[in-house]
Short mmCIF file of C-alpha atoms and ligand atoms in Angstrom, two decimals:
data_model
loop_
_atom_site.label_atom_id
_atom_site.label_comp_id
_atom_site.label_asym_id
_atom_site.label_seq_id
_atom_site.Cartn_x
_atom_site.Cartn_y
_atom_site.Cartn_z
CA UNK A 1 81.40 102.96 129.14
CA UNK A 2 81.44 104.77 125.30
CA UNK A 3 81.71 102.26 122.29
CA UNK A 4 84.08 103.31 119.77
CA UNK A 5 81.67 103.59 116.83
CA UNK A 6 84.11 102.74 114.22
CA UNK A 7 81.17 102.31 111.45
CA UNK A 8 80.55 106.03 111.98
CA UNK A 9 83.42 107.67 112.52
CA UNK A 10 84.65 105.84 109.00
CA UNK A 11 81.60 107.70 107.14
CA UNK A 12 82.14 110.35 108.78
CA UNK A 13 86.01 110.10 107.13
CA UNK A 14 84.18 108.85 103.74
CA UNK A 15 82.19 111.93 103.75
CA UNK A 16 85.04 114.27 104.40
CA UNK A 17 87.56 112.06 101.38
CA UNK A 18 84.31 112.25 98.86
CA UNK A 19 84.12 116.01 99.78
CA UNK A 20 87.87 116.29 98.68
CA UNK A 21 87.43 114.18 95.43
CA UNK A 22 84.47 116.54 94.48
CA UNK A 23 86.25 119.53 94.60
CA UNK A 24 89.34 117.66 92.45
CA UNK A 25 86.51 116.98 89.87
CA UNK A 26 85.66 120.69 89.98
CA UNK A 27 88.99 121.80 89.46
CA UNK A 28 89.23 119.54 86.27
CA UNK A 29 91.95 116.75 88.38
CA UNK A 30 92.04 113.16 88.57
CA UNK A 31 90.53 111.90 90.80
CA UNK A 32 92.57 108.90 93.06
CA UNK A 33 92.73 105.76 91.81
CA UNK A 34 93.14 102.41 93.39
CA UNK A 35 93.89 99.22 92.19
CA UNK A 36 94.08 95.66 94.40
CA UNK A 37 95.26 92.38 93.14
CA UNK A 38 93.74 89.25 94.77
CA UNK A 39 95.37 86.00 94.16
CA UNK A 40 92.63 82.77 94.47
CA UNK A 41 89.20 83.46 95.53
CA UNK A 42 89.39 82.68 99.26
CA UNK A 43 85.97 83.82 100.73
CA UNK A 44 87.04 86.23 103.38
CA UNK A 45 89.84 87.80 101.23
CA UNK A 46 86.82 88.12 98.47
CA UNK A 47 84.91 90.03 100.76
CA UNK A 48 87.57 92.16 102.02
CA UNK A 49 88.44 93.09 98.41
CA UNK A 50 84.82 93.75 97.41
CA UNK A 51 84.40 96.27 100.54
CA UNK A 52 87.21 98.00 99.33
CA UNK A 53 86.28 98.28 96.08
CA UNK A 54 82.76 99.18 97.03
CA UNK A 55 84.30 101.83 99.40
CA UNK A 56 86.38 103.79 96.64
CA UNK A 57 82.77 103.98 94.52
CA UNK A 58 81.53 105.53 97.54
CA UNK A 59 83.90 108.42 97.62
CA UNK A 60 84.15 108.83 93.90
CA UNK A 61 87.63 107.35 93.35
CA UNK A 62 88.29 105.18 90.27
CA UNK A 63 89.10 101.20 91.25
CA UNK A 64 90.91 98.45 89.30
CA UNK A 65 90.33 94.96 90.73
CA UNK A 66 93.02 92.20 89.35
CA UNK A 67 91.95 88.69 89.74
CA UNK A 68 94.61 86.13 89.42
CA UNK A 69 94.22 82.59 89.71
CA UNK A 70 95.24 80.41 93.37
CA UNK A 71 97.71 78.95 90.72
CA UNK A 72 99.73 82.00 89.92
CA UNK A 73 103.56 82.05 90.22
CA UNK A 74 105.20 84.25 91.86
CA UNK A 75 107.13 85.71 88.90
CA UNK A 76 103.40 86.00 86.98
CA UNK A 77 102.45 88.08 90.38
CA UNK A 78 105.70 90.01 90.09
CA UNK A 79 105.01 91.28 86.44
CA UNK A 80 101.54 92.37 87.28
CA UNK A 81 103.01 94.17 90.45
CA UNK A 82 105.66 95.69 87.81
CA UNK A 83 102.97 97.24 85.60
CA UNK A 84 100.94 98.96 88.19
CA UNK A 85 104.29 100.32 89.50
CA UNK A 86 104.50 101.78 85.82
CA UNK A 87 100.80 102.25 85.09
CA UNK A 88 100.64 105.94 85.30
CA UNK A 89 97.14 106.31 86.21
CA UNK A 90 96.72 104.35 88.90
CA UNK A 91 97.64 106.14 92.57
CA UNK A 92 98.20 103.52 94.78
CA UNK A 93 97.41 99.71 94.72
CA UNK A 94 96.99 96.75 97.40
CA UNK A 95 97.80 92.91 97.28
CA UNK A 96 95.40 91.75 99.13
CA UNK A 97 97.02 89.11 101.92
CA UNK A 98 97.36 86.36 102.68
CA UNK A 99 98.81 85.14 99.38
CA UNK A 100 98.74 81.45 98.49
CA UNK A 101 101.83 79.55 99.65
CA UNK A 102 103.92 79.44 96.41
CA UNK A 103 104.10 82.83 97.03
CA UNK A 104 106.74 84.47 99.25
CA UNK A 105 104.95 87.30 100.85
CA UNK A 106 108.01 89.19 101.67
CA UNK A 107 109.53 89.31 98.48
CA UNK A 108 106.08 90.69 96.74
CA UNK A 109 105.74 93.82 99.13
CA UNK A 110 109.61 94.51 98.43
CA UNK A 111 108.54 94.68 94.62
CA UNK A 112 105.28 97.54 95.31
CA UNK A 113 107.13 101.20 94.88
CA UNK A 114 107.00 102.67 98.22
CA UNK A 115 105.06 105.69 96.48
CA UNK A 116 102.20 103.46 95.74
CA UNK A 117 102.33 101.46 98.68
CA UNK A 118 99.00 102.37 100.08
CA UNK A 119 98.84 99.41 102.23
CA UNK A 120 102.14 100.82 103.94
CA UNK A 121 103.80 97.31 104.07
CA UNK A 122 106.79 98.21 102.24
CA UNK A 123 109.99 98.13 104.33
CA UNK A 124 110.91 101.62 103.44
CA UNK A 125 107.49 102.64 104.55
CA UNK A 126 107.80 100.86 107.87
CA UNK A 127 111.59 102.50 108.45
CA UNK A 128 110.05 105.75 107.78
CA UNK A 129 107.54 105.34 110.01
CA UNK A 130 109.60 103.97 112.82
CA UNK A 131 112.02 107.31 112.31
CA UNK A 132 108.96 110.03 112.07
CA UNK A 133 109.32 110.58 108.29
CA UNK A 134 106.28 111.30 106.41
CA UNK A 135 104.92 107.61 104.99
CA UNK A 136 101.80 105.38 104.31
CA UNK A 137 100.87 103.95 107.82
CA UNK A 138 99.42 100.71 107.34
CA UNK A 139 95.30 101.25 107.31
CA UNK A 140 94.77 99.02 111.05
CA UNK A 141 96.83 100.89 112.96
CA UNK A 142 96.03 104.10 111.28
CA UNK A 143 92.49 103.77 111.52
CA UNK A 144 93.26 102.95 115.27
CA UNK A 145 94.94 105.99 115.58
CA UNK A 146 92.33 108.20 114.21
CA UNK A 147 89.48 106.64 116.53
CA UNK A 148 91.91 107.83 119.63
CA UNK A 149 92.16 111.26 118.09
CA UNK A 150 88.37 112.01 117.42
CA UNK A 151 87.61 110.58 120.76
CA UNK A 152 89.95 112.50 122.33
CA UNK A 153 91.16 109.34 124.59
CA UNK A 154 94.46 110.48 126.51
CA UNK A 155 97.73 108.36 125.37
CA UNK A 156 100.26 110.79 126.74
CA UNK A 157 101.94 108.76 129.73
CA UNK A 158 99.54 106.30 129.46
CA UNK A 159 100.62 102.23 129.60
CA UNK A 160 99.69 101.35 126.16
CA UNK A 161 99.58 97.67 126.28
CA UNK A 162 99.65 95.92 122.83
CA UNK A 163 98.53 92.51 122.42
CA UNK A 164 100.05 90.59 118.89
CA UNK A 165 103.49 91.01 117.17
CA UNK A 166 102.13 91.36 113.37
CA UNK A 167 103.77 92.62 110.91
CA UNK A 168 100.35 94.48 109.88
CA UNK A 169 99.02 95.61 113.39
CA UNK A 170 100.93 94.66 116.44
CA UNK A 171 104.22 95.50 115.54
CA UNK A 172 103.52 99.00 114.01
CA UNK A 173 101.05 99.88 116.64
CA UNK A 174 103.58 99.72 119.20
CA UNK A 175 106.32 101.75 117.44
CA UNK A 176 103.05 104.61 116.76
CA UNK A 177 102.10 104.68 120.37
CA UNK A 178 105.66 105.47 121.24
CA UNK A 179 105.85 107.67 118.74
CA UNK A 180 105.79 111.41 120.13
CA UNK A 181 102.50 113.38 119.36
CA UNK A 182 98.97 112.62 119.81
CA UNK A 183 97.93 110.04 119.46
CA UNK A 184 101.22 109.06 121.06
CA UNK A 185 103.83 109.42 124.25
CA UNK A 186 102.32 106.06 125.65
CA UNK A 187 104.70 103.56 127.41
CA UNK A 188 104.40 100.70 125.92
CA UNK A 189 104.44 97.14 125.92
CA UNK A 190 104.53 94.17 123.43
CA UNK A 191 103.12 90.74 124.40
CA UNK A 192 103.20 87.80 121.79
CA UNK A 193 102.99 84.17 122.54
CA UNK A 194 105.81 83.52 124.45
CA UNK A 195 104.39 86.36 127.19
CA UNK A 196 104.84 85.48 130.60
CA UNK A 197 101.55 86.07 132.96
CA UNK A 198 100.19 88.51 130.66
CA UNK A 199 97.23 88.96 132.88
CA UNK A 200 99.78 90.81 135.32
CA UNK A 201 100.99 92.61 132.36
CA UNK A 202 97.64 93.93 131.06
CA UNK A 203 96.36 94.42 134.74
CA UNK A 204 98.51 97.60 134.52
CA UNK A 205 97.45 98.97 131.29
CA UNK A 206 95.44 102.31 130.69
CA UNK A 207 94.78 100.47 127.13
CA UNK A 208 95.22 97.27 125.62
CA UNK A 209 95.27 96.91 121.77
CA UNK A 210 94.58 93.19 121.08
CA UNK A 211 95.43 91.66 117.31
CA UNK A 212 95.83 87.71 118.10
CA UNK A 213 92.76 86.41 116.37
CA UNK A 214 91.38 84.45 118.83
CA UNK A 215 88.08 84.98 119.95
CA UNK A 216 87.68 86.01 123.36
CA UNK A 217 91.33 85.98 124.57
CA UNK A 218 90.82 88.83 126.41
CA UNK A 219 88.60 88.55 129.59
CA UNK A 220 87.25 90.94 131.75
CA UNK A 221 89.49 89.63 134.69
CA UNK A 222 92.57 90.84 132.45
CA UNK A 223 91.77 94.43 132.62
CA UNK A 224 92.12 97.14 134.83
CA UNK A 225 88.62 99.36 135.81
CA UNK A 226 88.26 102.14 133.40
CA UNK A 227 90.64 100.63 130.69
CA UNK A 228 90.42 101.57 127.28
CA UNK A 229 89.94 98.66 125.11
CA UNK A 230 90.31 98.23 121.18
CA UNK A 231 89.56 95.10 119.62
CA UNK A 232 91.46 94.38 116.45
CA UNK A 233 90.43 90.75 116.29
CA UNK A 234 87.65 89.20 113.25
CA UNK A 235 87.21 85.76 113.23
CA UNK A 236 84.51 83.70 110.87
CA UNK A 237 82.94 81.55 113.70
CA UNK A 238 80.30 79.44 111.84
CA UNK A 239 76.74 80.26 112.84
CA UNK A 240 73.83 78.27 110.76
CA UNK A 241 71.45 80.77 112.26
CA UNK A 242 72.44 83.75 110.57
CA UNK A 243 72.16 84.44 106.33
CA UNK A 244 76.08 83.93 105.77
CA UNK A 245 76.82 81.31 107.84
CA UNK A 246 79.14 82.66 110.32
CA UNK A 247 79.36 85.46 112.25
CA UNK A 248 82.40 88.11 113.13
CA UNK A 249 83.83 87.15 116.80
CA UNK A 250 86.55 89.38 118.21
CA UNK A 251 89.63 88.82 120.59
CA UNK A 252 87.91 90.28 123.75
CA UNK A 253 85.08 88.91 125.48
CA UNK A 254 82.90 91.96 124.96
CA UNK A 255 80.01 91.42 127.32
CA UNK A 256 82.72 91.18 130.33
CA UNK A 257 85.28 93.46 129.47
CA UNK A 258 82.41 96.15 128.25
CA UNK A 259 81.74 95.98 132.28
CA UNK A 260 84.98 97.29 133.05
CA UNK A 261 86.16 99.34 129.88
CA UNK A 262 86.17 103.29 129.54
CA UNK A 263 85.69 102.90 125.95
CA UNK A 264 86.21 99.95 123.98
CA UNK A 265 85.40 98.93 120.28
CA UNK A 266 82.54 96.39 118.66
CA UNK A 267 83.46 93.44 116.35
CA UNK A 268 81.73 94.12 113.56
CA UNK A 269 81.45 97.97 113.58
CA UNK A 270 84.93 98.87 115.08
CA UNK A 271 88.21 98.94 113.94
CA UNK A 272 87.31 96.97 110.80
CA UNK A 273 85.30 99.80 109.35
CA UNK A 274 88.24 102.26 110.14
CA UNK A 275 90.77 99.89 108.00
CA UNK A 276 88.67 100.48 104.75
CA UNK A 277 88.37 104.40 105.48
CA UNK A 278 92.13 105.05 106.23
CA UNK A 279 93.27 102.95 103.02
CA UNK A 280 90.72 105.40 101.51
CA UNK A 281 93.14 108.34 103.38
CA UNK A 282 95.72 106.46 102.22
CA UNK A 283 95.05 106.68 98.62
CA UNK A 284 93.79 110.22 98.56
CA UNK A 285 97.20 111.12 100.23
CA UNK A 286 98.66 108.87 97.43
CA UNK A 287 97.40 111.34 94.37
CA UNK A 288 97.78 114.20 96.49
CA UNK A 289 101.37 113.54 96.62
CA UNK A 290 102.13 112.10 93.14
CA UNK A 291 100.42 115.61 92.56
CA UNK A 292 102.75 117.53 93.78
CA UNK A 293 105.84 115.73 92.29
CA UNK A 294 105.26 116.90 89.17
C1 BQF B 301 83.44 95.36 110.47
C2 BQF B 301 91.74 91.45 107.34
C3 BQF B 301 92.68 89.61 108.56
C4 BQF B 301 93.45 89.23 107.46
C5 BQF B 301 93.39 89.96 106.30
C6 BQF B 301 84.55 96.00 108.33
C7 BQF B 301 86.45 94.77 107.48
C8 BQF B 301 86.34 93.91 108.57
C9 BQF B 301 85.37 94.09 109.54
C10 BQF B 301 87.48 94.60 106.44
C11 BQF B 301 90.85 92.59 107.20
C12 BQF B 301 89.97 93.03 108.32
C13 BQF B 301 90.78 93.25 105.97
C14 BQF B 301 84.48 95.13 109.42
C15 BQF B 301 89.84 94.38 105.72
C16 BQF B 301 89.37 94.40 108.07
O1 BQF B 301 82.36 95.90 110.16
O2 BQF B 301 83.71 95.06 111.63
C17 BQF B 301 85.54 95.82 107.37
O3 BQF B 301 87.13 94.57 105.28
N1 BQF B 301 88.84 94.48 106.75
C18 BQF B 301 91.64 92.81 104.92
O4 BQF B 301 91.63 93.37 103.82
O5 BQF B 301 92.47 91.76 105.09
C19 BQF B 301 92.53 91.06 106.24
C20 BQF B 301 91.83 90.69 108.50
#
């Protein structure tokens, strides 16, 4: 069994981004630029933020963090979303989900121009996607992507199984599998809640992508020997014993499963990690583009 070391493939794609943005400085460019609005100050959504944030210091891109009250309308949220469309400097920019419930989500990603939708959520995004057009792949499944490519884990004719209908990692996992390429050319399957005897279903897989949040949905019975397991899941269960309270549980019992599994990823240190360094990609790709264009 290999664990997917998410934490260091991600600095090894930090490394490789801040080696980029050095030789932009060099040349005299601007460097990318992020900016992510954050609506309330829910504590996981904080943290998130901050990593991100912390993450574009790392590589040497400039960050703009927008704080907005839990009491913001949606039309204040809307203006702010108008400017960074506008603001000329900045590359790309996030809201950081979930929103308050005022708020219709939907609506706000509509209003983020696809150019600088570095979170890939926009519709057009997701149609281009689907239809193998150049576009922003959301950071997840992206960042899922790249850990099958630099392990060189076989997809081509493989049963993909894909756990989770989100709009942010089920769903476009399944269209990228299926997508041809590599990482791609799996068969695949999507299971949500109203899945039949899913156990039969992921019995047959060659790799199961799970993004349900529930901690250990996934048991070692569910799996096939030799399966290739990625673990998508990060739920705060409270712990007293550790410094912040809680610790990070994902959706697959790892100490089964890990039995069993080919390769399969940690919660912390797997696919999380790869989230922050492909929205990272994401941006870079962002200036590199808006470059171009004029
Ligand atoms: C790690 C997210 C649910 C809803 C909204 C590293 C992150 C997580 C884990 C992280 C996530 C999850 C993010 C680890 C960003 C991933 O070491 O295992 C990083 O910061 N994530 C988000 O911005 O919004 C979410 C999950």
């Amino acid at each position: 069994m290999t664990i997917l070391d998410g934490k260091k493939i991600s600095n090894d794609i930090k490394a490789e981004i801040k080696a980029e943005v050095d030789e932009m400085k060099a040349n005299g460019e601007k460097v990318p630029h992020l900016a992510a609005i954050i609506v309330g100050n829910d504590g996981a959504s904080m943290t998130y933020v901050n990593t991100k944030v912390k993450a574009c210091e790392k590589v040497g891109f400039e960050s703009t963090l927008v704080r907005m009250s839990s009491t913001t309308s949606e039309v204040e949220l809307m203006d702010k979303i108008e400017k960074l469309n506008k603001e000329d400097s900045i590359d790309g920019f996030i809201v950081q989900l979930p929103l308050p419930p005022q708020i219709d989500t939907q609506k706000v990603l509509l209003a983020v121009d696809p150019d600088k939708d570095v979170d890939g959520f926009h519709p057009t995004n997701f149609g281009k996607m689907s239809l193998d057009m150049t576009s922003f792949i959301p950071a997840t499944p992206f960042g899922i992507l790249e850990l099958l490519e630099r392990y060189n884990i076989p997809t081509k004719g493989k049963h993909t199984v894909v756990i989770g209908r989100s709009h942010i990692v089920g769903r476009p996992m399944s269209i990228l599998m299926g997508r041809s390429g590599f990482p791609g050319n799996s068969t695949v399957t999507l299971t949500h809640e109203y899945t039949k005897n899913i156990t039969q279903i992921t019995s047959q897989a060659d790799i199961v992508i799970i993004a349900v949040g529930i901690p250990d949905f996934l048991k070692a019975e569910m799996i096939k020997d030799d399966a290739v397991v990625i673990d998508v899941g990060i739920t705060r269960v409270p712990d007293e014993s550790t410094k912040k309270g809680y610790v990070l549980k994902g959706d697959v019992d790892f100490e089964n499963a890990s039995k069993k599994a080919s390769y399969i990823t940690p919660v912390p240190g797997g696919v999380g990690p790869m989230t922050i360094a492909m929205l990272l990609k994401n941006t870079l790709l962002a200036r590199e583009q808006r470059r171009e264009r004029k």
